[in-house]
Amino acid sequence: MPARLPYLNARLQGYTTTIFAEMSALALATGSVNLGQGFPDSEGPEELREAAVAAIRAGHNQYPPGIGIPELRQAISAHQLECYGLAYDPDEEVLVTAGATEALAASLLALLEVGDEVVVFEPYYDAYAAVTALAGASRKVVTLRPGPEGWTFDPAELEAAVTARTRLLLLNSPHNPTGKVFSAAELELIARCCREHDLLAVTDEVYEHLVYEGAHVPLASLEGMRERTVTISSAGKTFSVTGWKIGWACAPPELLAAVRAAKQFLTYVNGAPFQHAVAHALSLGSRLTAPLALDLAERRDLLCDGLAALGFLVHRPAGTYFATTDLRSIGEHDGYAFCRSLPERCGVVAVPSAAFYDHAAEGRHLVRWTFCKRRETLEEGLTRLKGLGTGQ
Ligand SMILES: *Cc1c(COP(=O)(O)O)cnc(C)c1O
């Protein structure tokens, strides 16, 4: 249970500590290889970093416009058109934010009334729950479960999650932590649910370019969805620069105006020189993104094959930075106990997936590992894991 903080308002009690803070502190204290938190331990593309340096030298160091610099809004608009055939007016339908996190927060704070409900798939990214709570709304979760065809959900559970109070559906694809890329058929089910119940959709697509099998399809590209969807992404994962915090939202003018109204009182603006650099990077098409995805696919295989050789049942991801293992394959059952003892047992940190569930029993035996680290880091982690003696 997270600590109760005496001065903290009731909405945020229950969200005082994250599993990442606990596990990263453990990693530091024990000198462990951190395969928990999903940030790369290598540099993003040099061309991108040099573009940021050039932007600072060129004097782009004061407040940028509230909706983002025109070059970046144009680049985002062109990106959505080229990649997905979605046309967004760069002046009315694109908003630059402080990472995807701010775009998500601004969207939920802007679009939800106190007492509204949000439908979200579990396991879910931790910020969704906290921001929904901040907005005074509550969540209804639909559980993703691994099956022979990968992770999927029961359409009846989705239907049952919608009530008269439901205002919006929050979708993350490619999905953290499972690595699932929602299929066209699943997206159509979700879109139909939104249309039939007149729900708004907010989509978190930060892993859109980190897809190793199948293809990413934005929910907004389905029939009747563009008009009701806020599509969110970020440069952090796409270009391996998670510290830059340049994200964006695309939506029709009235929806975007609402998100923008909330955003202006969160950060106001951020990252002027980084906005210039990201505009440049996006304009290069797949020249920077494709090699990163290929490289990550290889590291996915390195980690997944290594874990499988150690006796773990591995749910190999179709996208993202993360793989999930089922501990029952090595005779263990409790992800929290496993992850809390792992640094001591062999000097490796991973994250218990139960932290991402409302129905903790669904994820009790699951553990999330990241492969967005250098090969040496992954190999060192796997070597240390041999010390667990799980091998077959
Ligand atoms: C990393 C991550 C984010 C945060 O993106 P920023 O651009 O760093 O704010 C949002 N959603 C998911 C699913 C993520 O994994």
CSV table of C-alpha atoms and ligand atoms in Angstrom, one decimal:
chain,number,residue,atom,x,y,z
A,1,MET,CA,0.0,0.0,0.0
A,2,PRO,CA,1.4,3.5,-0.9
A,3,ALA,CA,2.1,5.7,2.1
A,4,ARG,CA,-0.6,8.1,3.2
A,5,LEU,CA,0.6,11.7,3.1
A,6,PRO,CA,-1.1,13.9,5.7
A,7,TYR,CA,-1.3,17.1,3.5
A,8,LEU,CA,-2.2,15.4,0.2
A,9,ASN,CA,-5.8,15.7,-1.0
A,10,ALA,CA,-8.0,12.7,-1.0
A,11,ARG,CA,-8.0,12.4,-4.8
A,12,LEU,CA,-4.3,11.6,-4.9
A,13,GLN,CA,-4.0,9.4,-1.8
A,14,GLY,CA,-3.3,5.9,-3.2
A,15,TYR,CA,-1.0,7.4,-5.8
A,16,THR,CA,1.9,8.6,-3.6
A,17,THR,CA,4.6,6.3,-4.8
A,18,THR,CA,5.2,4.4,-8.0
A,19,ILE,CA,6.6,1.0,-8.4
A,20,PHE,CA,9.4,2.5,-10.6
A,21,ALA,CA,10.6,4.7,-7.8
A,22,GLU,CA,10.8,1.7,-5.4
A,23,MET,CA,12.5,-0.6,-7.9
A,24,SER,CA,14.9,2.1,-9.3
A,25,ALA,CA,16.0,2.9,-5.7
A,26,LEU,CA,16.5,-0.8,-5.1
A,27,ALA,CA,18.6,-1.0,-8.3
A,28,LEU,CA,20.8,1.8,-7.1
A,29,ALA,CA,21.2,0.5,-3.6
A,30,THR,CA,22.2,-3.0,-4.7
A,31,GLY,CA,24.2,-2.1,-7.9
A,32,SER,CA,21.7,-4.1,-9.9
A,33,VAL,CA,21.2,-4.1,-13.7
A,34,ASN,CA,18.0,-2.2,-14.1
A,35,LEU,CA,15.6,-3.9,-16.5
A,36,GLY,CA,12.7,-2.3,-14.8
A,37,GLN,CA,12.2,1.3,-15.9
A,38,GLY,CA,11.8,1.9,-19.6
A,39,PHE,CA,14.3,4.5,-20.6
A,40,PRO,CA,17.2,3.8,-23.0
A,41,ASP,CA,20.8,3.7,-21.6
A,42,SER,CA,22.1,4.9,-25.0
A,43,GLU,CA,22.0,8.2,-26.9
A,44,GLY,CA,19.3,9.1,-29.4
A,45,PRO,CA,20.4,9.8,-33.1
A,46,GLU,CA,23.3,12.2,-33.3
A,47,GLU,CA,21.6,14.2,-36.1
A,48,LEU,CA,18.7,14.9,-33.7
A,49,ARG,CA,21.0,15.9,-30.8
A,50,GLU,CA,23.0,18.2,-33.1
A,51,ALA,CA,19.8,19.8,-34.3
A,52,ALA,CA,19.0,20.7,-30.7
A,53,VAL,CA,22.4,22.2,-30.1
A,54,ALA,CA,22.1,24.2,-33.3
A,55,ALA,CA,18.7,25.5,-32.2
A,56,ILE,CA,20.1,26.7,-28.9
A,57,ARG,CA,23.0,28.4,-30.7
A,58,ALA,CA,20.5,29.9,-33.1
A,59,GLY,CA,18.8,31.6,-30.2
A,60,HIS,CA,15.6,29.5,-29.8
A,61,ASN,CA,15.7,29.9,-26.0
A,62,GLN,CA,12.6,31.9,-25.0
A,63,TYR,CA,8.9,30.8,-24.6
A,64,PRO,CA,7.7,29.2,-27.8
A,65,PRO,CA,4.1,29.8,-28.9
A,66,GLY,CA,1.5,28.2,-26.6
A,67,ILE,CA,0.4,25.7,-29.2
A,68,GLY,CA,4.0,24.9,-30.3
A,69,ILE,CA,6.3,26.3,-33.0
A,70,PRO,CA,4.7,26.3,-36.5
A,71,GLU,CA,7.6,24.1,-37.9
A,72,LEU,CA,6.8,21.3,-35.4
A,73,ARG,CA,3.0,21.5,-35.9
A,74,GLN,CA,3.5,21.3,-39.6
A,75,ALA,CA,5.9,18.3,-39.2
A,76,ILE,CA,3.4,16.5,-37.0
A,77,SER,CA,0.6,17.2,-39.4
A,78,ALA,CA,2.7,15.9,-42.3
A,79,HIS,CA,3.6,12.8,-40.3
A,80,GLN,CA,0.0,11.9,-39.5
A,81,LEU,CA,-0.9,12.3,-43.2
A,82,GLU,CA,2.1,10.4,-44.6
A,83,CYS,CA,2.0,7.5,-42.0
A,84,TYR,CA,-1.8,7.1,-41.6
A,85,GLY,CA,-3.6,9.2,-44.2
A,86,LEU,CA,-5.0,11.4,-41.4
A,87,ALA,CA,-5.2,15.1,-42.3
A,88,TYR,CA,-4.9,17.6,-39.4
A,89,ASP,CA,-4.7,21.4,-39.8
A,90,PRO,CA,-1.4,22.4,-38.1
A,91,ASP,CA,-3.0,25.6,-36.8
A,92,GLU,CA,-6.3,24.3,-35.5
A,93,GLU,CA,-5.8,20.6,-34.9
A,94,VAL,CA,-2.3,20.1,-33.5
A,95,LEU,CA,-1.0,21.0,-30.0
A,96,VAL,CA,2.6,20.5,-28.8
A,97,THR,CA,2.9,19.4,-25.2
A,98,ALA,CA,5.4,18.6,-22.4
A,99,GLY,CA,5.6,15.0,-23.4
A,100,ALA,CA,2.7,12.6,-23.9
A,101,THR,CA,2.2,12.8,-20.2
A,102,GLU,CA,1.0,16.4,-20.3
A,103,ALA,CA,-1.1,15.7,-23.4
A,104,LEU,CA,-2.8,12.9,-21.5
A,105,ALA,CA,-3.2,15.0,-18.3
A,106,ALA,CA,-4.6,18.0,-20.2
A,107,SER,CA,-7.0,15.8,-22.2
A,108,LEU,CA,-8.5,14.1,-19.1
A,109,LEU,CA,-8.6,17.3,-17.1
A,110,ALA,CA,-10.3,19.1,-19.9
A,111,LEU,CA,-12.7,16.5,-21.1
A,112,LEU,CA,-13.9,14.9,-17.9
A,113,GLU,CA,-16.5,16.1,-15.4
A,114,VAL,CA,-16.3,15.1,-11.7
A,115,GLY,CA,-18.1,11.7,-11.5
A,116,ASP,CA,-17.5,10.7,-15.1
A,117,GLU,CA,-16.1,7.2,-15.9
A,118,VAL,CA,-13.2,6.3,-18.1
A,119,VAL,CA,-12.9,2.9,-19.8
A,120,VAL,CA,-9.3,1.6,-19.9
A,121,PHE,CA,-7.6,-1.7,-20.5
A,122,GLU,CA,-5.6,-3.3,-17.8
A,123,PRO,CA,-2.7,-3.7,-17.2
A,124,TYR,CA,-2.4,0.1,-17.7
A,125,TYR,CA,0.3,2.8,-17.7
A,126,ASP,CA,0.3,4.2,-14.1
A,127,ALA,CA,-0.3,7.9,-15.0
A,128,TYR,CA,-3.8,7.0,-16.4
A,129,ALA,CA,-5.2,6.1,-13.0
A,130,ALA,CA,-3.6,9.1,-11.2
A,131,VAL,CA,-4.8,11.6,-13.7
A,132,THR,CA,-8.3,10.2,-13.9
A,133,ALA,CA,-8.4,10.5,-10.1
A,134,LEU,CA,-7.1,14.1,-10.3
A,135,ALA,CA,-9.9,14.9,-12.7
A,136,GLY,CA,-12.4,13.6,-10.1
A,137,ALA,CA,-13.4,10.7,-12.5
A,138,SER,CA,-13.2,7.0,-12.0
A,139,ARG,CA,-12.0,4.1,-14.2
A,140,LYS,CA,-13.6,1.0,-15.4
A,141,VAL,CA,-11.1,-1.6,-16.5
A,142,VAL,CA,-11.2,-4.3,-19.2
A,143,THR,CA,-8.6,-7.0,-18.6
A,144,LEU,CA,-6.2,-8.0,-21.3
A,145,ARG,CA,-5.2,-11.7,-21.0
A,146,PRO,CA,-2.5,-13.6,-22.9
A,147,GLY,CA,-3.8,-16.3,-25.2
A,148,PRO,CA,-2.5,-18.4,-28.1
A,149,GLU,CA,-2.9,-15.4,-30.4
A,150,GLY,CA,-1.3,-13.0,-28.0
A,151,TRP,CA,-2.9,-10.7,-25.5
A,152,THR,CA,-6.6,-10.0,-26.1
A,153,PHE,CA,-9.8,-9.0,-24.3
A,154,ASP,CA,-13.4,-10.3,-24.0
A,155,PRO,CA,-15.7,-8.0,-26.1
A,156,ALA,CA,-18.5,-8.7,-23.5
A,157,GLU,CA,-16.2,-7.2,-20.8
A,158,LEU,CA,-15.7,-4.1,-22.9
A,159,GLU,CA,-19.5,-3.8,-23.4
A,160,ALA,CA,-20.1,-4.3,-19.7
A,161,ALA,CA,-17.6,-1.6,-18.7
A,162,VAL,CA,-19.6,1.1,-20.4
A,163,THR,CA,-22.3,2.8,-18.2
A,164,ALA,CA,-24.4,5.9,-18.4
A,165,ARG,CA,-21.6,7.7,-16.7
A,166,THR,CA,-18.9,6.8,-19.3
A,167,ARG,CA,-17.4,9.8,-21.0
A,168,LEU,CA,-14.4,8.5,-22.7
A,169,LEU,CA,-12.3,5.4,-23.6
A,170,LEU,CA,-8.5,5.6,-23.1
A,171,LEU,CA,-6.6,3.3,-25.5
A,172,ASN,CA,-2.9,2.6,-25.5
A,173,SER,CA,-1.6,0.9,-28.6
A,174,PRO,CA,1.2,-0.3,-29.0
A,175,HIS,CA,0.5,-1.2,-25.4
A,176,ASN,CA,2.7,-0.8,-22.3
A,177,PRO,CA,3.3,-3.1,-20.4
A,178,THR,CA,2.2,-6.1,-22.6
A,179,GLY,CA,3.8,-5.1,-25.9
A,180,LYS,CA,0.4,-5.8,-27.6
A,181,VAL,CA,-0.4,-4.0,-30.9
A,182,PHE,CA,-4.2,-3.9,-31.2
A,183,SER,CA,-5.4,-5.7,-34.3
A,184,ALA,CA,-7.7,-4.1,-36.9
A,185,ALA,CA,-10.5,-6.3,-35.7
A,186,GLU,CA,-10.0,-5.3,-32.1
A,187,LEU,CA,-9.8,-1.6,-33.0
A,188,GLU,CA,-13.1,-2.0,-35.0
A,189,LEU,CA,-14.8,-3.4,-31.9
A,190,ILE,CA,-13.5,-0.6,-29.8
A,191,ALA,CA,-14.5,2.0,-32.4
A,192,ARG,CA,-18.0,0.5,-32.6
A,193,CYS,CA,-18.3,0.7,-28.8
A,194,CYS,CA,-17.3,4.4,-28.9
A,195,ARG,CA,-19.7,5.2,-31.7
A,196,GLU,CA,-22.7,3.3,-30.3
A,197,HIS,CA,-22.3,4.9,-26.8
A,198,ASP,CA,-21.1,8.3,-28.1
A,199,LEU,CA,-17.8,8.1,-26.2
A,200,LEU,CA,-14.8,10.3,-26.8
A,201,ALA,CA,-11.5,8.5,-27.3
A,202,VAL,CA,-8.0,9.4,-26.1
A,203,THR,CA,-5.3,7.3,-27.6
A,204,ASP,CA,-1.7,7.0,-26.3
A,205,GLU,CA,0.4,6.1,-29.3
A,206,VAL,CA,3.9,6.8,-28.0
A,207,TYR,CA,5.2,3.5,-29.3
A,208,GLU,CA,3.7,4.0,-32.8
A,209,HIS,CA,7.1,3.5,-34.4
A,210,LEU,CA,8.3,0.7,-32.2
A,211,VAL,CA,6.3,-2.1,-33.9
A,212,TYR,CA,8.1,-5.4,-34.7
A,213,GLU,CA,5.1,-7.4,-35.9
A,214,GLY,CA,1.9,-6.2,-37.6
A,215,ALA,CA,1.3,-2.5,-38.1
A,216,HIS,CA,0.2,0.3,-35.9
A,217,VAL,CA,-3.3,1.7,-36.8
A,218,PRO,CA,-4.5,4.8,-35.1
A,219,LEU,CA,-8.0,4.5,-33.7
A,220,ALA,CA,-8.7,7.9,-35.3
A,221,SER,CA,-8.4,6.4,-38.8
A,222,LEU,CA,-11.4,4.2,-38.3
A,223,GLU,CA,-14.8,5.2,-39.5
A,224,GLY,CA,-16.5,7.8,-37.3
A,225,MET,CA,-13.5,8.1,-35.0
A,226,ARG,CA,-11.5,11.1,-36.1
A,227,GLU,CA,-14.2,13.5,-35.0
A,228,ARG,CA,-14.3,12.0,-31.4
A,229,THR,CA,-10.6,11.1,-30.8
A,230,VAL,CA,-7.6,12.9,-29.3
A,231,THR,CA,-4.5,11.2,-30.7
A,232,ILE,CA,-1.4,11.5,-28.5
A,233,SER,CA,2.2,10.7,-29.2
A,234,SER,CA,5.7,11.9,-28.3
A,235,ALA,CA,9.3,12.2,-29.5
A,236,GLY,CA,10.6,10.5,-26.4
A,237,LYS,CA,10.1,6.9,-27.3
A,238,THR,CA,10.2,7.4,-31.1
A,239,PHE,CA,13.7,8.9,-31.1
A,240,SER,CA,15.1,7.5,-27.8
A,241,VAL,CA,15.2,10.9,-26.1
A,242,THR,CA,12.8,10.4,-23.1
A,243,GLY,CA,14.3,13.4,-21.2
A,244,TRP,CA,13.3,15.9,-23.9
A,245,LYS,CA,9.6,15.7,-23.1
A,246,ILE,CA,8.2,16.9,-26.5
A,247,GLY,CA,4.8,15.4,-27.1
A,248,TRP,CA,1.7,16.3,-29.0
A,249,ALA,CA,-2.0,15.9,-29.5
A,250,CYS,CA,-4.0,15.8,-32.7
A,251,ALA,CA,-7.8,16.3,-32.6
A,252,PRO,CA,-10.6,18.2,-34.4
A,253,PRO,CA,-10.7,21.9,-33.6
A,254,GLU,CA,-13.3,21.9,-30.8
A,255,LEU,CA,-11.8,18.9,-29.0
A,256,LEU,CA,-8.3,20.4,-29.4
A,257,ALA,CA,-9.4,23.8,-28.1
A,258,ALA,CA,-10.6,22.1,-24.9
A,259,VAL,CA,-7.3,20.2,-24.4
A,260,ARG,CA,-5.4,23.4,-25.1
A,261,ALA,CA,-7.4,25.3,-22.5
A,262,ALA,CA,-6.2,22.9,-19.8
A,263,LYS,CA,-2.6,22.6,-21.2
A,264,GLN,CA,-2.0,26.4,-21.0
A,265,PHE,CA,-2.2,26.2,-17.2
A,266,LEU,CA,-0.2,23.1,-16.7
A,267,THR,CA,3.3,23.9,-18.2
A,268,TYR,CA,2.2,26.7,-20.5
A,269,VAL,CA,5.0,25.8,-22.9
A,270,ASN,CA,8.2,23.8,-22.8
A,271,GLY,CA,11.4,22.8,-24.6
A,272,ALA,CA,11.7,25.5,-27.4
A,273,PRO,CA,15.1,24.2,-28.8
A,274,PHE,CA,13.9,20.6,-28.6
A,275,GLN,CA,10.8,21.5,-30.6
A,276,HIS,CA,13.0,22.7,-33.4
A,277,ALA,CA,15.1,19.5,-33.3
A,278,VAL,CA,12.0,17.2,-33.3
A,279,ALA,CA,10.5,19.2,-36.2
A,280,HIS,CA,13.7,18.4,-38.1
A,281,ALA,CA,13.7,14.7,-37.1
A,282,LEU,CA,10.0,14.2,-38.0
A,283,SER,CA,10.6,15.7,-41.4
A,284,LEU,CA,13.2,13.0,-42.2
A,285,GLY,CA,10.4,10.4,-42.5
A,286,SER,CA,11.5,6.9,-41.5
A,287,ARG,CA,15.3,7.7,-41.8
A,288,LEU,CA,15.8,7.9,-38.1
A,289,THR,CA,12.9,5.8,-36.9
A,290,ALA,CA,13.3,2.7,-39.0
A,291,PRO,CA,16.9,1.8,-37.8
A,292,LEU,CA,15.9,2.3,-34.2
A,293,ALA,CA,13.0,-0.1,-34.6
A,294,LEU,CA,15.2,-2.7,-36.3
A,295,ASP,CA,17.8,-2.4,-33.6
A,296,LEU,CA,15.1,-2.7,-30.8
A,297,ALA,CA,13.6,-5.7,-32.5
A,298,GLU,CA,17.0,-7.4,-32.2
A,299,ARG,CA,17.3,-6.5,-28.6
A,300,ARG,CA,13.8,-7.8,-28.0
A,301,ASP,CA,14.9,-11.2,-29.4
A,302,LEU,CA,18.1,-11.1,-27.3
A,303,LEU,CA,16.2,-10.6,-24.1
A,304,CYS,CA,13.2,-12.8,-24.9
A,305,ASP,CA,15.4,-15.7,-26.1
A,306,GLY,CA,17.6,-15.3,-23.1
A,307,LEU,CA,14.7,-15.4,-20.6
A,308,ALA,CA,13.2,-18.4,-22.4
A,309,ALA,CA,16.5,-20.2,-22.2
A,310,LEU,CA,16.4,-19.6,-18.4
A,311,GLY,CA,13.1,-21.4,-18.2
A,312,PHE,CA,10.7,-18.4,-18.2
A,313,LEU,CA,7.5,-18.5,-20.2
A,314,VAL,CA,7.9,-15.3,-22.3
A,315,HIS,CA,5.0,-13.3,-23.8
A,316,ARG,CA,7.0,-12.0,-26.8
A,317,PRO,CA,5.8,-8.4,-27.6
A,318,ALA,CA,4.8,-7.2,-31.0
A,319,GLY,CA,5.9,-3.7,-30.1
A,320,THR,CA,7.1,-1.3,-27.4
A,321,TYR,CA,10.1,-1.6,-25.0
A,322,PHE,CA,8.7,-4.4,-22.8
A,323,ALA,CA,8.4,-8.2,-22.5
A,324,THR,CA,6.4,-10.1,-19.9
A,325,THR,CA,7.2,-13.4,-18.3
A,326,ASP,CA,5.0,-15.8,-16.4
A,327,LEU,CA,6.6,-16.8,-13.2
A,328,ARG,CA,4.6,-20.0,-12.8
A,329,SER,CA,7.0,-21.5,-15.5
A,330,ILE,CA,9.8,-21.3,-12.9
A,331,GLY,CA,7.7,-22.5,-10.0
A,332,GLU,CA,7.1,-19.0,-8.5
A,333,HIS,CA,3.8,-17.2,-8.2
A,334,ASP,CA,4.2,-13.7,-6.8
A,335,GLY,CA,5.7,-11.0,-8.9
A,336,TYR,CA,6.0,-8.5,-6.1
A,337,ALA,CA,7.9,-11.0,-3.9
A,338,PHE,CA,10.0,-12.1,-6.9
A,339,CYS,CA,10.9,-8.5,-7.9
A,340,ARG,CA,11.7,-7.3,-4.4
A,341,SER,CA,14.0,-10.3,-3.8
A,342,LEU,CA,15.6,-10.3,-7.3
A,343,PRO,CA,18.3,-7.6,-6.6
A,344,GLU,CA,19.5,-9.5,-3.5
A,345,ARG,CA,19.3,-12.9,-5.2
A,346,CYS,CA,21.2,-12.0,-8.4
A,347,GLY,CA,21.6,-8.2,-8.9
A,348,VAL,CA,18.8,-7.6,-11.5
A,349,VAL,CA,15.7,-5.3,-11.3
A,350,ALA,CA,12.4,-6.0,-13.0
A,351,VAL,CA,8.9,-4.7,-12.4
A,352,PRO,CA,5.9,-6.7,-11.0
A,353,SER,CA,3.1,-6.4,-13.6
A,354,ALA,CA,0.5,-6.5,-10.7
A,355,ALA,CA,1.3,-2.8,-10.2
A,356,PHE,CA,-0.5,-2.1,-13.5
A,357,TYR,CA,-3.8,-3.9,-12.6
A,358,ASP,CA,-6.9,-3.1,-10.6
A,359,HIS,CA,-7.6,-6.8,-10.4
A,360,ALA,CA,-4.2,-7.6,-9.0
A,361,ALA,CA,-4.8,-11.3,-9.1
A,362,GLU,CA,-4.9,-11.1,-12.9
A,363,GLY,CA,-1.3,-10.0,-13.0
A,364,ARG,CA,0.1,-11.5,-9.8
A,365,HIS,CA,2.4,-14.0,-11.5
A,366,LEU,CA,3.6,-11.6,-14.3
A,367,VAL,CA,6.8,-9.6,-14.4
A,368,ARG,CA,7.7,-6.9,-16.9
A,369,TRP,CA,11.3,-6.6,-18.3
A,370,THR,CA,12.6,-3.8,-20.6
A,371,PHE,CA,14.8,-4.4,-23.6
A,372,CYS,CA,15.5,-0.7,-24.4
A,373,LYS,CA,19.0,-1.1,-22.9
A,374,ARG,CA,22.3,-1.7,-24.7
A,375,ARG,CA,23.2,-5.2,-25.7
A,376,GLU,CA,25.9,-5.3,-23.0
A,377,THR,CA,23.4,-4.4,-20.3
A,378,LEU,CA,20.9,-7.0,-21.5
A,379,GLU,CA,23.7,-9.7,-21.7
A,380,GLU,CA,24.9,-8.8,-18.2
A,381,GLY,CA,21.4,-9.0,-16.8
A,382,LEU,CA,20.8,-12.4,-18.4
A,383,THR,CA,24.2,-13.7,-17.1
A,384,ARG,CA,23.3,-12.6,-13.6
A,385,LEU,CA,19.8,-14.3,-13.9
A,386,LYS,CA,21.6,-17.6,-14.4
A,387,GLY,CA,22.3,-17.3,-10.7
A,388,LEU,CA,18.6,-17.9,-10.0
A,389,GLY,CA,19.1,-21.6,-11.0
A,390,THR,CA,15.9,-21.7,-13.0
A,391,GLY,CA,17.5,-23.3,-16.1
A,392,GLN,CA,16.0,-26.4,-17.6
B,1,LIG,C1,6.7,6.6,-21.7
B,1,LIG,C2,5.2,6.6,-21.8
B,1,LIG,C3,4.5,7.8,-21.8
B,1,LIG,C4,5.2,9.1,-21.4
B,1,LIG,O1,5.6,9.8,-22.5
B,1,LIG,P1,6.4,11.2,-22.3
B,1,LIG,O2,6.5,11.8,-23.7
B,1,LIG,O3,7.7,10.9,-21.7
B,1,LIG,O4,5.6,12.0,-21.4
B,1,LIG,C5,3.2,7.8,-22.0
B,1,LIG,N1,2.5,6.6,-22.2
B,1,LIG,C6,3.2,5.5,-22.2
B,1,LIG,C7,2.4,4.2,-22.5
B,1,LIG,C8,4.5,5.4,-22.0
B,1,LIG,O5,5.2,4.2,-22.0
